[in-house]
Amino acid sequence: MSQPVQPNQSLLEGIEILLEVARRDEAVRVRPLARELGLTPTRLQRYLGTLAHAGLLKQNEDSSYGVGPGIHALSAISLGASGLARRAMSILPAQCRKDDLVALGVTWRREVSYLYFHSPGEESHLALEKTAGYPAEQSAIGLALLAQQEDEQIERLYAEDAAALLPRLQEIRDQGYARTLQPDGRITLALCVGSPAIAALALARQMTEVELPAHLSQLQNLTRMLETP
Amino acid sequence: MSQPVQPNQSLLEGIEILLEVARRDEAVRVRPLARELGLTPTRLQRYLGTLAHAGLLKQNEDSSYGVGPGIHALSAISLGASGLARRAMSILPAQCRKDDLVALGVTWRREVSYLYFHSPGEESHLALEKTAGYPAEQSAIGLALLAQQEDEQIERLYAEDAAALLPRLQEIRDQGYARTLQPDGRITLALCVGSPAIAALALARQMTEVELPAHLSQLQNLTRMLETP
DNA sequence: AGATACTGTCACTATATAAGCAACACTATG
DNA sequence: CATAGTGTTGCTTATATAGTGACAGTATCT
């Protein structure tokens, strides 16, 4: 985890850019994205060109860049390597009530991506939508994972927005779980999976304050199952 | 697809190395892998160190390198970006008989990785196992995808082994589908998805030669469904 | 039409960066 | 004790890559 000798900056930055593009719904254009990321257009263009050459991105006719055919290979290989997705698929559908909302997600930068997502009334289980733009600080999963980071890291990530966030994260650390309120009145509880945390599991249900500890302990059981290989 | 100006070689090579490690079951050691890939130990070690620093890999206590916590984020984001996995999950379980073996896979180098895999008698659907080492030239999916490449590319990939493979691929191109025989006597049929092909779908069943065209047309319907966004 | 402000792209050159060498400390195996 | 392996790293040089400035192309204005 510590800084290695001669870290390859091209590789680090290139991966950042790949994920930045993959995370978005629409294809990106060179100069606007360059401004947003604080890179020169030349530099970004050469990264995008390289990733397109590798097949991970592809350039459209209007010269914007979106994900390319290679992303499926990347997805298949990383999925196989992840293990967590495999465990989620075999454990979660069986262990959860049909009217629960159950989600397993990770944070990247300030946003949440899902490995598993089950909402009541839907049949599909897999991580599905491009959920680009779902802000970590509004999601129970995001909050649970942010609370694992040092205050210093949060300040670097959220800059002036950190002030409002830090007390909330401290509260989460103290009580050991994150909690948000859905628009429909359901309560969402979230716990981290693994230590150090690599993902977080969330459960949303109708519940009263009195019932909360019982639901929490069920969630704890589920995370423990996900942690055991 | 053409060679860009100033392709970033560190990025290309770093991604290759990441996938090379992710594809394997066991953690890799620096010097043996360096020999295998034809790199100097120093260079490989610095790539691995960089990827570990990014969290995509992680160094074990015995100083070997395996996948790290970041692989889950990579998996979640690329899965969301893929789209193909999403369609597979919503289409394939409903459209296939329970005793079918159905798989959706991609090729990387000379090996096959799976996005979706359903074998009879199992309940889980998602791409699951680390299927490291499943050779493309022995898999119907692999053959279907290899047949899409130019002879010249195959020769570069397979070197002296290409001679035996090329006639078989030509046959696949002529008849429009790949076909292999399972150990249990079932016939596997495979078709490419998308054009240019980004993945291939395979279906294994007990069938006679007479029934084959009917099964093939069902497979064609499925691939067409996967292709429509 | 012309003018303005964008866009994506690239040749050129200098410099920051990564590769190679050689060596280190360490662990098995002979 | 020797030998051959391992992972790792300073130091130095070569080279791959970033920046500069410019190009052509395309909208949206006057």
mmCIF file of N, CA, C and O in Angstrom, chain A residues 10 25-26 32 49 56 59 65 71 127 140 143-144 147 152 189 195 197-198 202 213 219:
data_model
loop_
_atom_site.group_PDB
_atom_site.id
_atom_site.type_symbol
_atom_site.label_atom_id
_atom_site.label_comp_id
_atom_site.label_asym_id
_atom_site.label_seq_id
_atom_site.Cartn_x
_atom_site.Cartn_y
_atom_site.Cartn_z
ATOM 1 N N SER A 10 2.005 6.850 -15.791
ATOM 2 C CA SER A 10 1.173 6.691 -16.983
ATOM 3 C C SER A 10 0.114 5.628 -16.750
ATOM 4 O O SER A 10 -1.043 5.782 -17.146
ATOM 5 N N ASP A 25 -22.447 7.816 -18.516
ATOM 6 C CA ASP A 25 -23.455 7.303 -19.427
ATOM 7 C C ASP A 25 -23.152 7.680 -20.872
ATOM 8 O O ASP A 25 -23.273 6.878 -21.775
ATOM 9 N N GLU A 26 -22.760 8.927 -21.073
ATOM 10 C CA GLU A 26 -22.551 9.402 -22.440
ATOM 11 C C GLU A 26 -21.074 9.341 -22.803
ATOM 12 O O GLU A 26 -20.210 9.356 -21.943
ATOM 13 N N PRO A 32 -13.588 19.129 -23.303
ATOM 14 C CA PRO A 32 -14.369 19.333 -22.088
ATOM 15 C C PRO A 32 -13.881 18.470 -20.920
ATOM 16 O O PRO A 32 -13.723 18.964 -19.807
ATOM 17 N N GLY A 49 -6.660 7.803 -26.996
ATOM 18 C CA GLY A 49 -6.247 7.101 -28.205
ATOM 19 C C GLY A 49 -5.619 5.756 -27.880
ATOM 20 O O GLY A 49 -5.886 4.747 -28.541
ATOM 21 N N LEU A 56 -10.358 -1.051 -25.326
ATOM 22 C CA LEU A 56 -11.150 -0.825 -24.114
ATOM 23 C C LEU A 56 -12.089 0.353 -24.306
ATOM 24 O O LEU A 56 -13.181 0.398 -23.739
ATOM 25 N N GLN A 59 -13.727 5.036 -30.464
ATOM 26 C CA GLN A 59 -14.049 6.382 -30.901
ATOM 27 C C GLN A 59 -15.240 6.344 -31.845
ATOM 28 O O GLN A 59 -15.250 5.602 -32.823
ATOM 29 N N TYR A 65 -15.446 9.673 -27.408
ATOM 30 C CA TYR A 65 -14.960 8.378 -26.948
ATOM 31 C C TYR A 65 -15.942 7.736 -25.956
ATOM 32 O O TYR A 65 -16.380 8.379 -25.008
ATOM 33 N N ILE A 71 -14.041 -3.788 -23.190
ATOM 34 C CA ILE A 71 -14.543 -3.630 -21.825
ATOM 35 C C ILE A 71 -15.236 -4.902 -21.365
ATOM 36 O O ILE A 71 -15.274 -5.204 -20.169
ATOM 37 N N ALA A 127 -25.482 -6.664 -10.950
ATOM 38 C CA ALA A 127 -25.139 -5.246 -10.984
ATOM 39 C C ALA A 127 -25.451 -4.726 -12.355
ATOM 40 O O ALA A 127 -24.928 -5.196 -13.323
ATOM 41 N N ALA A 140 -26.252 4.946 1.647
ATOM 42 C CA ALA A 140 -25.838 4.256 2.873
ATOM 43 C C ALA A 140 -24.548 3.494 2.630
ATOM 44 O O ALA A 140 -23.633 3.507 3.465
ATOM 45 N N LEU A 143 -21.717 6.022 2.453
ATOM 46 C CA LEU A 143 -21.376 6.559 3.777
ATOM 47 C C LEU A 143 -20.610 5.544 4.611
ATOM 48 O O LEU A 143 -19.636 5.873 5.285
ATOM 49 N N ALA A 144 -21.052 4.295 4.561
ATOM 50 C CA ALA A 144 -20.369 3.258 5.330
ATOM 51 C C ALA A 144 -18.914 3.135 4.901
ATOM 52 O O ALA A 144 -18.021 2.959 5.733
ATOM 53 N N ALA A 147 -16.797 6.274 5.802
ATOM 54 C CA ALA A 147 -16.473 6.320 7.228
ATOM 55 C C ALA A 147 -15.221 5.515 7.556
ATOM 56 O O ALA A 147 -14.607 5.702 8.600
ATOM 57 N N GLU A 152 -8.553 12.944 6.994
ATOM 58 C CA GLU A 152 -7.655 13.652 6.075
ATOM 59 C C GLU A 152 -7.950 13.318 4.619
ATOM 60 O O GLU A 152 -7.967 14.188 3.742
ATOM 61 N N LEU A 189 -30.020 0.353 6.014
ATOM 62 C CA LEU A 189 -28.862 0.108 6.871
ATOM 63 C C LEU A 189 -27.726 -0.417 5.999
ATOM 64 O O LEU A 189 -27.963 -1.186 5.065
ATOM 65 N N SER A 195 -12.184 -6.472 6.039
ATOM 66 C CA SER A 195 -11.380 -5.471 6.708
ATOM 67 C C SER A 195 -9.936 -5.672 6.283
ATOM 68 O O SER A 195 -9.378 -6.730 6.513
ATOM 69 N N ALA A 197 -12.094 -2.631 4.514
ATOM 70 C CA ALA A 197 -13.352 -2.707 3.786
ATOM 71 C C ALA A 197 -13.123 -2.640 2.279
ATOM 72 O O ALA A 197 -12.378 -1.797 1.800
ATOM 73 N N ILE A 198 -13.757 -3.566 1.572
ATOM 74 C CA ILE A 198 -13.635 -3.559 0.131
ATOM 75 C C ILE A 198 -14.968 -3.261 -0.526
ATOM 76 O O ILE A 198 -15.034 -2.941 -1.699
ATOM 77 N N ALA A 202 -26.001 -3.179 1.763
ATOM 78 C CA ALA A 202 -27.104 -2.360 2.265
ATOM 79 C C ALA A 202 -28.416 -3.127 2.200
ATOM 80 O O ALA A 202 -28.628 -3.962 1.311
ATOM 81 N N PRO A 213 -32.440 -3.138 15.701
ATOM 82 C CA PRO A 213 -31.333 -4.034 16.076
ATOM 83 C C PRO A 213 -31.454 -5.423 15.469
ATOM 84 O O PRO A 213 -30.445 -6.033 15.080
ATOM 85 N N LEU A 219 -28.207 -8.246 8.953
ATOM 86 C CA LEU A 219 -27.250 -7.672 7.999
ATOM 87 C C LEU A 219 -25.826 -8.086 8.351
ATOM 88 O O LEU A 219 -25.011 -8.396 7.471
#
